[in-house]
Short mmCIF file of C-alpha atoms and ligand atoms in Angstrom, two decimals:
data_model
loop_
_atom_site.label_atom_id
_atom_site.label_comp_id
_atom_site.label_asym_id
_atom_site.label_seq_id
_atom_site.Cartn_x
_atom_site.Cartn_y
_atom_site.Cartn_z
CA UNK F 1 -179.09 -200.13 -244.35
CA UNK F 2 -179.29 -197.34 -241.99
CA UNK F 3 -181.91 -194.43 -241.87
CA UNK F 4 -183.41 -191.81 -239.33
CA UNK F 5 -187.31 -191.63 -238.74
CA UNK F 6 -188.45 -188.57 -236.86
CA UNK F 7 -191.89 -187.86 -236.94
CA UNK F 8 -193.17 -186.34 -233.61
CA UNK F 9 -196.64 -185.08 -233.96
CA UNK F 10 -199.10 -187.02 -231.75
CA UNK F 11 -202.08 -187.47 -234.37
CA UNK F 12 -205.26 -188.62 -233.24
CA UNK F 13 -207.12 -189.52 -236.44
CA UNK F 14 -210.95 -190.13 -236.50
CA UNK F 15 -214.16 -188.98 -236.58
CA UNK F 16 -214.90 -186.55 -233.59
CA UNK F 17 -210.75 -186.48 -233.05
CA UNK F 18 -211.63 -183.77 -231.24
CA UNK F 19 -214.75 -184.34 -229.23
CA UNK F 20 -213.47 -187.14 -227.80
CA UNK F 21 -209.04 -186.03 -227.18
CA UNK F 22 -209.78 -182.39 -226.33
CA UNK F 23 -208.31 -182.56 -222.88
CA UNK F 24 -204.81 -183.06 -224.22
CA UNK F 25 -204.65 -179.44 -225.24
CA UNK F 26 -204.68 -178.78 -221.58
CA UNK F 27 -201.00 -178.68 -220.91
CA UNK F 28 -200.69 -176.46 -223.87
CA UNK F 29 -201.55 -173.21 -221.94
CA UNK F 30 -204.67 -171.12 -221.72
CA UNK F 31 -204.71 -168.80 -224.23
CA UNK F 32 -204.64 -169.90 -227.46
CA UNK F 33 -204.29 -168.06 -231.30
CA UNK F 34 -206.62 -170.19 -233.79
CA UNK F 35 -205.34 -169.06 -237.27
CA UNK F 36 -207.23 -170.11 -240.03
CA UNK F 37 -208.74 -169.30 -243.51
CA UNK F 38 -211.66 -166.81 -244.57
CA UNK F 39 -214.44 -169.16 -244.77
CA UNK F 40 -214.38 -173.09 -245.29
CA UNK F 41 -213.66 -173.58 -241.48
CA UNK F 42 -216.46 -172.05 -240.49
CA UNK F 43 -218.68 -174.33 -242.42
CA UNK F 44 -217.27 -177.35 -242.26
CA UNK F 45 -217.35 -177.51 -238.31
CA UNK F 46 -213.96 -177.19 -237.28
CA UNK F 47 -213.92 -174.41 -235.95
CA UNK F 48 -217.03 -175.06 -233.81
CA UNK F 49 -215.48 -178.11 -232.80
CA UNK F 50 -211.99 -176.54 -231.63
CA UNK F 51 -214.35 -173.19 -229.79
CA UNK F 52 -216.61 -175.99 -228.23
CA UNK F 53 -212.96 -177.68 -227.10
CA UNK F 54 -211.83 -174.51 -225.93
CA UNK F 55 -214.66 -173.60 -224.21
CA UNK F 56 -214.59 -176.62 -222.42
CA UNK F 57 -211.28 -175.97 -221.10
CA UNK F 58 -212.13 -172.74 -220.04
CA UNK F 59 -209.25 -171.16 -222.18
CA UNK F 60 -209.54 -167.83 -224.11
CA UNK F 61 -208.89 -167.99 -227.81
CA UNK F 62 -208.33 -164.50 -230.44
CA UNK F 63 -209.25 -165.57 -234.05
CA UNK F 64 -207.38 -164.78 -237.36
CA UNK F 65 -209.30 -165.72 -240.04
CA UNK F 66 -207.33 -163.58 -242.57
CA UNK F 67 -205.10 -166.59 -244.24
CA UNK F 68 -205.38 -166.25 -247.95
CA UNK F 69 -204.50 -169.28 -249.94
CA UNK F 70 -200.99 -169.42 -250.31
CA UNK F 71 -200.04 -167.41 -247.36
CA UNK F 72 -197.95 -164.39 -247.90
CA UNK F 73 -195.42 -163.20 -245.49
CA UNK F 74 -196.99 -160.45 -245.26
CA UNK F 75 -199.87 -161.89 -243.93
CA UNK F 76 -198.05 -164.12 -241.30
CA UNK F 77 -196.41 -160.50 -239.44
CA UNK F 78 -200.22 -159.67 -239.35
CA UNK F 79 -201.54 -162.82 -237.53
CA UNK F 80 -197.90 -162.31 -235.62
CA UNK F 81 -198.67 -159.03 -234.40
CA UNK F 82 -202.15 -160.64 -233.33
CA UNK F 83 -200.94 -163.26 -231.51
CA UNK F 84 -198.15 -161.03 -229.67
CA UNK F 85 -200.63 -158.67 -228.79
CA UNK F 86 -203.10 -161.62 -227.15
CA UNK F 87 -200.25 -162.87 -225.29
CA UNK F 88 -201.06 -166.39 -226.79
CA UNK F 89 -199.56 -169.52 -224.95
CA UNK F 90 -199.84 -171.70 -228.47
CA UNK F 91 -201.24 -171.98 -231.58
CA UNK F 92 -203.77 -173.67 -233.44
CA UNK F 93 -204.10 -173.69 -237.18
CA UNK F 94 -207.57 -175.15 -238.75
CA UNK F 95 -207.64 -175.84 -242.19
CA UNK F 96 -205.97 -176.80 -245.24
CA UNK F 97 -202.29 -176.40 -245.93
CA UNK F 98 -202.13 -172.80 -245.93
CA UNK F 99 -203.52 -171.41 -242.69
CA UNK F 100 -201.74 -174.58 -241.22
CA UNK F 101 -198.55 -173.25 -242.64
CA UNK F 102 -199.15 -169.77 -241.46
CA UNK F 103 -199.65 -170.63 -238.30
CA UNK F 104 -196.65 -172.24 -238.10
CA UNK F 105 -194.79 -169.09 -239.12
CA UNK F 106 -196.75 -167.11 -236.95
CA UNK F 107 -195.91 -169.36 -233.91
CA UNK F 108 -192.23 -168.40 -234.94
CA UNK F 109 -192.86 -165.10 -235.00
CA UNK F 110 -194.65 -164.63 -231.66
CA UNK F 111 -191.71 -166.80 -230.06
CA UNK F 112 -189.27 -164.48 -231.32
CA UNK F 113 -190.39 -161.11 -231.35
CA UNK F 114 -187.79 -159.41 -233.20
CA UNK F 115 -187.95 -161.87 -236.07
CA UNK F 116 -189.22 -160.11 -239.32
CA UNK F 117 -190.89 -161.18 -242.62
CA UNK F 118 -187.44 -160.83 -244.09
CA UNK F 119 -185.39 -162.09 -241.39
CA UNK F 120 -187.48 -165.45 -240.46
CA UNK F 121 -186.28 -166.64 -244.05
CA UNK F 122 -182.73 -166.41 -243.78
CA UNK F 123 -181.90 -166.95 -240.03
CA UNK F 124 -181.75 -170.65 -238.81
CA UNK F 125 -183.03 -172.95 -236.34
CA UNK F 126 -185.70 -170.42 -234.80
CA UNK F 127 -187.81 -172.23 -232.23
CA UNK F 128 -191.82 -171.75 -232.37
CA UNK F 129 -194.73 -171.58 -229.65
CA UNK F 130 -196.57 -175.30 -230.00
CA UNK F 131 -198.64 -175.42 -232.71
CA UNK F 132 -201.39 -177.66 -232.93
CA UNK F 133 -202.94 -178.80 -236.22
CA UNK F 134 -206.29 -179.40 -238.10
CA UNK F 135 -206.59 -180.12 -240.86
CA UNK F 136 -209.34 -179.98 -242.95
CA UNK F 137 -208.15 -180.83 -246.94
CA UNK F 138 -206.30 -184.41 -247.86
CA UNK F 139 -203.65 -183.21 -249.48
CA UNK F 140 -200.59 -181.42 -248.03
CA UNK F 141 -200.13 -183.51 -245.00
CA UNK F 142 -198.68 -180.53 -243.35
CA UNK F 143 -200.04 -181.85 -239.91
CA UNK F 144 -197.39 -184.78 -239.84
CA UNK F 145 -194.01 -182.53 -241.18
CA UNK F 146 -191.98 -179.73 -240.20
CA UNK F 147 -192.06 -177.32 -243.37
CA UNK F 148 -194.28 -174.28 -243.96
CA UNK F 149 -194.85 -173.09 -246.94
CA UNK F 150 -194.97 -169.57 -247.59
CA UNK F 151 -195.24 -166.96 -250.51
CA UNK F 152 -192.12 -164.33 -250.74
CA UNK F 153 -193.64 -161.67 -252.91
CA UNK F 154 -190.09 -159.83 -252.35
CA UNK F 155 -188.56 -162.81 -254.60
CA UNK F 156 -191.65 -163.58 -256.65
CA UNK F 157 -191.84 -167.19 -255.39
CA UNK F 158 -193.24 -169.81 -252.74
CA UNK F 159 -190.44 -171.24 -250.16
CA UNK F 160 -190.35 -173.26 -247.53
CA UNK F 161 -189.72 -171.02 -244.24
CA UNK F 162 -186.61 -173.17 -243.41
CA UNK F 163 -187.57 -173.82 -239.86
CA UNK F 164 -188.51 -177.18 -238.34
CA UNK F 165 -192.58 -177.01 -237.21
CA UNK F 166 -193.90 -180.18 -236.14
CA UNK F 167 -197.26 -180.13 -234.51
CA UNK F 168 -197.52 -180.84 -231.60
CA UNK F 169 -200.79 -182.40 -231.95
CA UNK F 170 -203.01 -183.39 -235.06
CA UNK F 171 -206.62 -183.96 -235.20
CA UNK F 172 -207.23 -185.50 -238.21
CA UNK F 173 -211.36 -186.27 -238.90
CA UNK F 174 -212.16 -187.02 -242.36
CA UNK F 175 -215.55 -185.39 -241.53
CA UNK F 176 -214.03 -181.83 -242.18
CA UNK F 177 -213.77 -182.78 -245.81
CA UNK F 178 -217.35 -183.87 -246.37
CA UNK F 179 -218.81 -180.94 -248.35
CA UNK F 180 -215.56 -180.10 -249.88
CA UNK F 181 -216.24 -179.37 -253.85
CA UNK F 182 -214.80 -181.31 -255.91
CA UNK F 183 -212.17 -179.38 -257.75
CA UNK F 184 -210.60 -178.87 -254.59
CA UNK F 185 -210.88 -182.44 -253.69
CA UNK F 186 -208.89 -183.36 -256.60
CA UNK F 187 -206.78 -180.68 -256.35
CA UNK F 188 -205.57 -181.54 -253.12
CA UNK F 189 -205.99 -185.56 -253.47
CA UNK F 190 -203.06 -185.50 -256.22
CA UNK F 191 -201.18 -183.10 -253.85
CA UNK F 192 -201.29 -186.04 -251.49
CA UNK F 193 -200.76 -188.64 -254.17
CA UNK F 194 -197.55 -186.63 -255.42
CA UNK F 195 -196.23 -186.79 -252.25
CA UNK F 196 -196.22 -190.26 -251.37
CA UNK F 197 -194.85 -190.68 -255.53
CA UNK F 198 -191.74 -188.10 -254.35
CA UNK F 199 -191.38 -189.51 -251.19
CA UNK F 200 -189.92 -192.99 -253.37
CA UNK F 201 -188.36 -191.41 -256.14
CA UNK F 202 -186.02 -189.75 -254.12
CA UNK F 203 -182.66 -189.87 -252.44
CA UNK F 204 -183.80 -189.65 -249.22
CA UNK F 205 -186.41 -192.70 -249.38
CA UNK F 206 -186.03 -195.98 -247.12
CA UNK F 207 -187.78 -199.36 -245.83
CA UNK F 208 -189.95 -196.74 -243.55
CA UNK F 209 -191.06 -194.32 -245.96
CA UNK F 210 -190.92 -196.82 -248.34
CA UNK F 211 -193.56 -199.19 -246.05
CA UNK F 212 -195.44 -195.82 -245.61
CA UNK F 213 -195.85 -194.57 -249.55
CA UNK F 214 -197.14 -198.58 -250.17
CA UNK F 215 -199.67 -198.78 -247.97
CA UNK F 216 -200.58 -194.65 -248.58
CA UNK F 217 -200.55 -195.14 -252.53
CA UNK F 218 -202.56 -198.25 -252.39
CA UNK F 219 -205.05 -196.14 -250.27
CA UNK F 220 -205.47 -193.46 -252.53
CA UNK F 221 -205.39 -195.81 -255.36
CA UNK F 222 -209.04 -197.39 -253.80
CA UNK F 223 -210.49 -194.38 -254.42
CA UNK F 224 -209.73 -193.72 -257.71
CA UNK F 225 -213.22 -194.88 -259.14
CA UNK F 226 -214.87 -192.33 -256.45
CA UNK F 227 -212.08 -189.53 -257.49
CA UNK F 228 -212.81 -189.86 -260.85
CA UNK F 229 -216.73 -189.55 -260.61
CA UNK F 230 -217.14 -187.08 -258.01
CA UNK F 231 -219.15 -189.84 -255.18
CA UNK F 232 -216.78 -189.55 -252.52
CA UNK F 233 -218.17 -190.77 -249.42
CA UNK F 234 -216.87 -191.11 -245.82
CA UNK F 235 -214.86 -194.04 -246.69
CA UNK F 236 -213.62 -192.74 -249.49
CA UNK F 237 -212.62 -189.49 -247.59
CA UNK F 238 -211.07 -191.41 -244.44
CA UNK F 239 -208.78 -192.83 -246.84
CA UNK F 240 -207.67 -190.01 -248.66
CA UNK F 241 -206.81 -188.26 -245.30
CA UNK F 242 -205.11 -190.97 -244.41
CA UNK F 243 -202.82 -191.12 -247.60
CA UNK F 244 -202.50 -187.63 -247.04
CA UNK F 245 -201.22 -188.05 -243.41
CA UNK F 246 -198.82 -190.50 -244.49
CA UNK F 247 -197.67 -188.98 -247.16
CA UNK F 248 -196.80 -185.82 -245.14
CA UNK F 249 -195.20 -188.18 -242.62
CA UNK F 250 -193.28 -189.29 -246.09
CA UNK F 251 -191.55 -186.29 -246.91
CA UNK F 252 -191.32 -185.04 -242.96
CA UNK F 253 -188.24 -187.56 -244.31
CA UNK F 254 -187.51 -186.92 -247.72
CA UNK F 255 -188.58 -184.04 -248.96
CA UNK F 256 -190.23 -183.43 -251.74
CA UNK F 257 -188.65 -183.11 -255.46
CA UNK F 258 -189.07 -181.96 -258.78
CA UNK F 259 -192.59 -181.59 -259.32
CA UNK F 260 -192.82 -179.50 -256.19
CA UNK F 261 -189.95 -177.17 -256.97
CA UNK F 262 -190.80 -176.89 -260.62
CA UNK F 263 -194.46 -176.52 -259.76
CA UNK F 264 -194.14 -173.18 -257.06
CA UNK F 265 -193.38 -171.51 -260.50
CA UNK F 266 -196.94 -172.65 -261.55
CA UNK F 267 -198.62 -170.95 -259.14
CA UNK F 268 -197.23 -168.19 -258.47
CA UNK F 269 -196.98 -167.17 -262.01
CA UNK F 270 -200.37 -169.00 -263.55
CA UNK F 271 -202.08 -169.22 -260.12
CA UNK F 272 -202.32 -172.74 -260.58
CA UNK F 273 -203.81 -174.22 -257.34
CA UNK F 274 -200.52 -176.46 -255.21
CA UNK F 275 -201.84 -180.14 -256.19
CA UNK F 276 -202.53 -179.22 -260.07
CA UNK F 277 -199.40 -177.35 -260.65
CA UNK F 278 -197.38 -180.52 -259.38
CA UNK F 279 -199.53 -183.00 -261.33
CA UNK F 280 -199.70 -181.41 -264.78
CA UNK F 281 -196.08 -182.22 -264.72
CA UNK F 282 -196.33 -185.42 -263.62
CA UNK F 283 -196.61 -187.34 -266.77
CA UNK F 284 -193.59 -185.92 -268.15
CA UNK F 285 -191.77 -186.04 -264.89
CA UNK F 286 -192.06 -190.01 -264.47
CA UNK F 287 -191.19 -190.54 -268.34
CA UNK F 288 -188.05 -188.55 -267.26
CA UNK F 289 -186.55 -191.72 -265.11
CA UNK F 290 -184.23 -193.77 -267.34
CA UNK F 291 -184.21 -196.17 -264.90
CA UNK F 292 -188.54 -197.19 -264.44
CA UNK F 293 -188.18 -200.20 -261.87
CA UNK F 294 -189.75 -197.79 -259.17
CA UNK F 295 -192.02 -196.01 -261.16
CA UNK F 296 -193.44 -199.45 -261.98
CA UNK F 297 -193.71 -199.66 -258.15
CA UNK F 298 -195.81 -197.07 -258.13
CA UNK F 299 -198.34 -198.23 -261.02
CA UNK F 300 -198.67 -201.51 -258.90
CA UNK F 301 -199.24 -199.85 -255.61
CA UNK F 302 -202.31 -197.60 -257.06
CA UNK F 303 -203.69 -201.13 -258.80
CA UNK F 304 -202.66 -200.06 -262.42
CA UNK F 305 -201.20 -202.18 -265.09
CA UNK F 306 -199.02 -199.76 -266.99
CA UNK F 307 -198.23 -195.95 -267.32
CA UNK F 308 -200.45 -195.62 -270.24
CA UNK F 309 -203.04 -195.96 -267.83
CA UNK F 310 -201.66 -193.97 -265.23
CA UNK F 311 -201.35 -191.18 -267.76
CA UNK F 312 -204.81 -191.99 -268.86
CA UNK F 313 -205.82 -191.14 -265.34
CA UNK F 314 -203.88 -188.28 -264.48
CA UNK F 315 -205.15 -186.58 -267.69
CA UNK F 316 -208.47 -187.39 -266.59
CA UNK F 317 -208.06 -185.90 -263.62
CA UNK F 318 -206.45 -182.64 -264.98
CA UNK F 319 -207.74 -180.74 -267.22
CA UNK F 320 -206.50 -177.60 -266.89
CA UNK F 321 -204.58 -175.27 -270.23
CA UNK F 322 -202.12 -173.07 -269.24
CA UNK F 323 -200.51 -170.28 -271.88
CA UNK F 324 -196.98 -170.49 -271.13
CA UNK F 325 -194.57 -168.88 -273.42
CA UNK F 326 -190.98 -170.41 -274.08
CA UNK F 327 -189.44 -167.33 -272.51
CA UNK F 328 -191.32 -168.08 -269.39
CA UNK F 329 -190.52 -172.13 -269.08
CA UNK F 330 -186.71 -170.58 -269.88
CA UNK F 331 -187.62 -168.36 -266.69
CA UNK F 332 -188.76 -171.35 -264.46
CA UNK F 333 -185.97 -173.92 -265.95
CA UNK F 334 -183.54 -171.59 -264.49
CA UNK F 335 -185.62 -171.39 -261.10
CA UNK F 336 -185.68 -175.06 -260.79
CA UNK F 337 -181.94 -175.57 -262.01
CA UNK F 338 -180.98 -173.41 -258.63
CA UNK F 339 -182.77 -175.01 -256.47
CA UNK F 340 -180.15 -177.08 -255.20
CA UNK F 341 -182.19 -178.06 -252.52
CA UNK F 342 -185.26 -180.07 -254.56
CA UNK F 343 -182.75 -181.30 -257.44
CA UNK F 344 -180.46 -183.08 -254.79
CA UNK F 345 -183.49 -185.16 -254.12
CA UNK F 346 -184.22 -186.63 -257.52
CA UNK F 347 -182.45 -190.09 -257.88
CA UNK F 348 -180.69 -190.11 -261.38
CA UNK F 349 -178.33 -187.15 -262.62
CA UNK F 350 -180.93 -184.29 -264.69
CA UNK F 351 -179.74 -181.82 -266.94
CA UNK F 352 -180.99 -178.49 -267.73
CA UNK F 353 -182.33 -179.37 -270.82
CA UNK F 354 -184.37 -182.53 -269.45
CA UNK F 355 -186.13 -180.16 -266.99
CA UNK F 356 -186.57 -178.04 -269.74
CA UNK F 357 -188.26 -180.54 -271.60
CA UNK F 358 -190.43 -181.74 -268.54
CA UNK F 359 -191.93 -178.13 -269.04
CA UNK F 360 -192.11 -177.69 -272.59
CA UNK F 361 -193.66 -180.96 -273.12
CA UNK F 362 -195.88 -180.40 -270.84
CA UNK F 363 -197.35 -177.19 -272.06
CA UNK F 364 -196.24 -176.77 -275.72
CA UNK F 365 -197.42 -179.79 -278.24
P1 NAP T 401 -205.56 -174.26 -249.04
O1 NAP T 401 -204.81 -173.21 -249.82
O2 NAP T 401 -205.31 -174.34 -247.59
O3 NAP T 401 -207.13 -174.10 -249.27
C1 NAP T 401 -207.65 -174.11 -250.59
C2 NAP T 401 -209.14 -173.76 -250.57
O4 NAP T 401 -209.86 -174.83 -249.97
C3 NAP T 401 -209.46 -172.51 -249.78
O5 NAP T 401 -210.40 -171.78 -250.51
C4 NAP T 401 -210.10 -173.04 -248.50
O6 NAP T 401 -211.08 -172.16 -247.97
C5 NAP T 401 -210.77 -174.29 -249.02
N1 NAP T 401 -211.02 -175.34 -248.02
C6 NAP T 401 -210.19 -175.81 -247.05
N2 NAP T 401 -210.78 -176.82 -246.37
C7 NAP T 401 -212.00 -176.99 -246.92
C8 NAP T 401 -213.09 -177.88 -246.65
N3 NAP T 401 -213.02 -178.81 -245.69
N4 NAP T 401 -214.23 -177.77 -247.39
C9 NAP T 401 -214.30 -176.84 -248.37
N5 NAP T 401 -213.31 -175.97 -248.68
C10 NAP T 401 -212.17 -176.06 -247.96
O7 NAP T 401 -205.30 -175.65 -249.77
P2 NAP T 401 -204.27 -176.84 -249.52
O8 NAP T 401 -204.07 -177.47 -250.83
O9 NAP T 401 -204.67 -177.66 -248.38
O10 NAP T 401 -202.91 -176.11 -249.09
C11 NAP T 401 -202.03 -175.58 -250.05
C12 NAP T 401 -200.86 -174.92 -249.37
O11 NAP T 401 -200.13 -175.88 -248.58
C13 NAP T 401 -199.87 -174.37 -250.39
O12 NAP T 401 -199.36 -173.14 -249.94
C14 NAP T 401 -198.80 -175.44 -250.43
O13 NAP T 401 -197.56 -174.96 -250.90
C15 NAP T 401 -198.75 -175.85 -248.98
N6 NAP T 401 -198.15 -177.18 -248.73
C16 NAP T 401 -197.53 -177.36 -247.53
C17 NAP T 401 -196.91 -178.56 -247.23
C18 NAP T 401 -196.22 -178.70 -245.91
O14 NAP T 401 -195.67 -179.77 -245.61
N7 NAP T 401 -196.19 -177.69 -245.08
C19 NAP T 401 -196.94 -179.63 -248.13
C20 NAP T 401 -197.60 -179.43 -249.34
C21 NAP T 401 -198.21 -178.20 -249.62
P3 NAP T 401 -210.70 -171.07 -246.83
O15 NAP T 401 -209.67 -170.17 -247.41
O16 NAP T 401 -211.99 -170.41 -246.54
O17 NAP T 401 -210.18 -171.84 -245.66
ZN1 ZN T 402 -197.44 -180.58 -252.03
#
């Protein structure tokens, strides 16, 4: 068997990550662009931990606290423009996956100065300042892989930039997510979760990922009792961060696959948060598999006996309706269908009409 593992990010995961590995940022430069969201950072003490950090170092910083939940091109040329104007050695992004993402894009942008929102999509292999990452939701694992995520409002749609990120550096503490509310921390705890499921079913998938999505599913899977009745505690926390790192150190590998291109439709369209518009689909999507040895995997990683009770669990954890005409799942089906780039992940041959029917039995009974 032979496979590739690249992950490169230096993550430094605990509580006070920061506090106590701050000096590492030193060889980074001395001015730095900290791009993050409206609000939760503000709260939740990440940002006071990266100014104290900062501060520290004696470094200047410029803020951009503009980054709107799935982060709009639009919005990346602003924090660009920013950044160019600071002069900014690097780049720090504090928060979930979208002002992570953004400041990803941004750190392309500032490195090449002639790049525009249109043209960063479709030219290749652009470099980026460093970008250093904190995240503060367990979900998108965007601290441990190379993608950002952005919305396209030219093209109606969410895409992945097409340029390879990594973080430099990652400080991962579960603390961040302490006060999170609970929608959110389900929302992004099956974002994780379908992450480490996508990293196996898929193509791409070998003995690392595969040792990685094990240990990251069975993880997630001890917190199930606290997911389901809102008493998350540290613990509880620590590991979903964890499953979340891993899982974005999953599909850093393989990608990610059908739920994920079928559910950018979701929300862009509905306005279906990330994690929820990839799990509604979920139940149809692993019914889908002729072939269930791995699903069955799966089950027995999160400490489940059968799908019935996965599906149990998943519709527990979702409860979401969602008017979606059959003109509209047409509309998506034919999204998903050309994206070449998801579908070559999936591991058995899918036709039209089976991702059709992911859809429509997902929405219409
Ligand atoms: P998000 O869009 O970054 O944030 C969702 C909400 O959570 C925002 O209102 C945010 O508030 C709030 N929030 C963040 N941290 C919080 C905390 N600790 N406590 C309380 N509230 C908090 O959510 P996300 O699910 O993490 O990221 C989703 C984005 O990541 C999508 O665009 C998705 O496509 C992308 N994604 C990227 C990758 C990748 O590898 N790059 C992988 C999967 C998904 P503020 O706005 O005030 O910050
Ligand atoms: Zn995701």
């Amino acid at each position: 068997m032979g496979f590739k593992y690249y992950m490169p990010t230096e993550v430094f995961f605990g509580k006070n990550a920061i506090e106590n590995n701050y000096e590492v940022l030193k060889e980074y430069g001395s001015k730095a662009l900290i791009v993050t969201g409206a609000r939760s950072s503000k709260m939740n003490g990440s940002l006071k931990d990266i100014l104290n950090a900062l501060d520290n170092l004696d470094a200047n910083y410029m803020i951009f606290d503009k980054v709107e939940e799935n982060p709009s091109l639009e919005t990346i040329e602003e924090g660009a423009k920013l950044g160019k104007e600071f002069n900014c050695d690097y780049v720090i992004g504090i928060g979930g996956g979208s002002p992570i993402d953004a400041s990803k894009a941004i750190a392309v942008m500032i490195k090449n100065p002639d790049i525009t929102k249109d043209t960063i999509i479709t030219t290749n292999k652009l470099k980026a300042l460093d970008v250093i990452a904190v995240p503060t939701t367990s979900g998108t694992g965007t601290e441990t892989t190379q993608y950002s995520i952005v919305t396209d409002h030219n093209n109606k749609t969410k895409l992945n930039l097409g340029q390879c990120i990594f973080p430099k550096i990652a400080f991962c503490d579960p603390s961040y997510t302490m006060r999170m509310e609970y929608d959110t921390t389900l929302n992004t705890a099956v974002d994780a979760l379908s992450h480490l499921i996508e990293g196996y079913l898929n193509v791409n998938a070998n003995l690392v990922t595969d040792t990685l999505v094990e240990k990251g599913i069975r993880l997630w899977g001890e917190c199930i009792t606290q997911l389901s009745t809102d008493k998350l505690g540290y613990e509880a926390r620590e590991k979903l961060m964890m499953a979340s790192t891993i899982g974005g150190a999953v599909i850093a590998q393989t990608g990610t696959s059908l739920p994920h291109g079928m559910g950018y439709a979701l929300t862009y369209f509905k306005g279906l948060p990330h994690g929820l518009a990839n799990g509604v689909l979920y139940r149809e999507y692993l019914r889908s598999f002729k072939d269930q040895t791995r699903v069955n995997d799966i089950i027995g990683f999160m400490g489940l006996n059968n799908i019935d009770e996965l599906e149990e669990l998943l519709n527990n954890l979702i409860n979401i309706t969602v008017m979606i005409s059959e003109e509209e799942i047409k509309e998506y089906t034919d999204g998903m269908w050309n994206n070449k780039g998801k579908l070559k992940n999936h591991p058995e041959e899918i036709t039209y009409e089976e991702l059709y029917n992911i859809y429509k039995s997902t929405f219409i009974l």
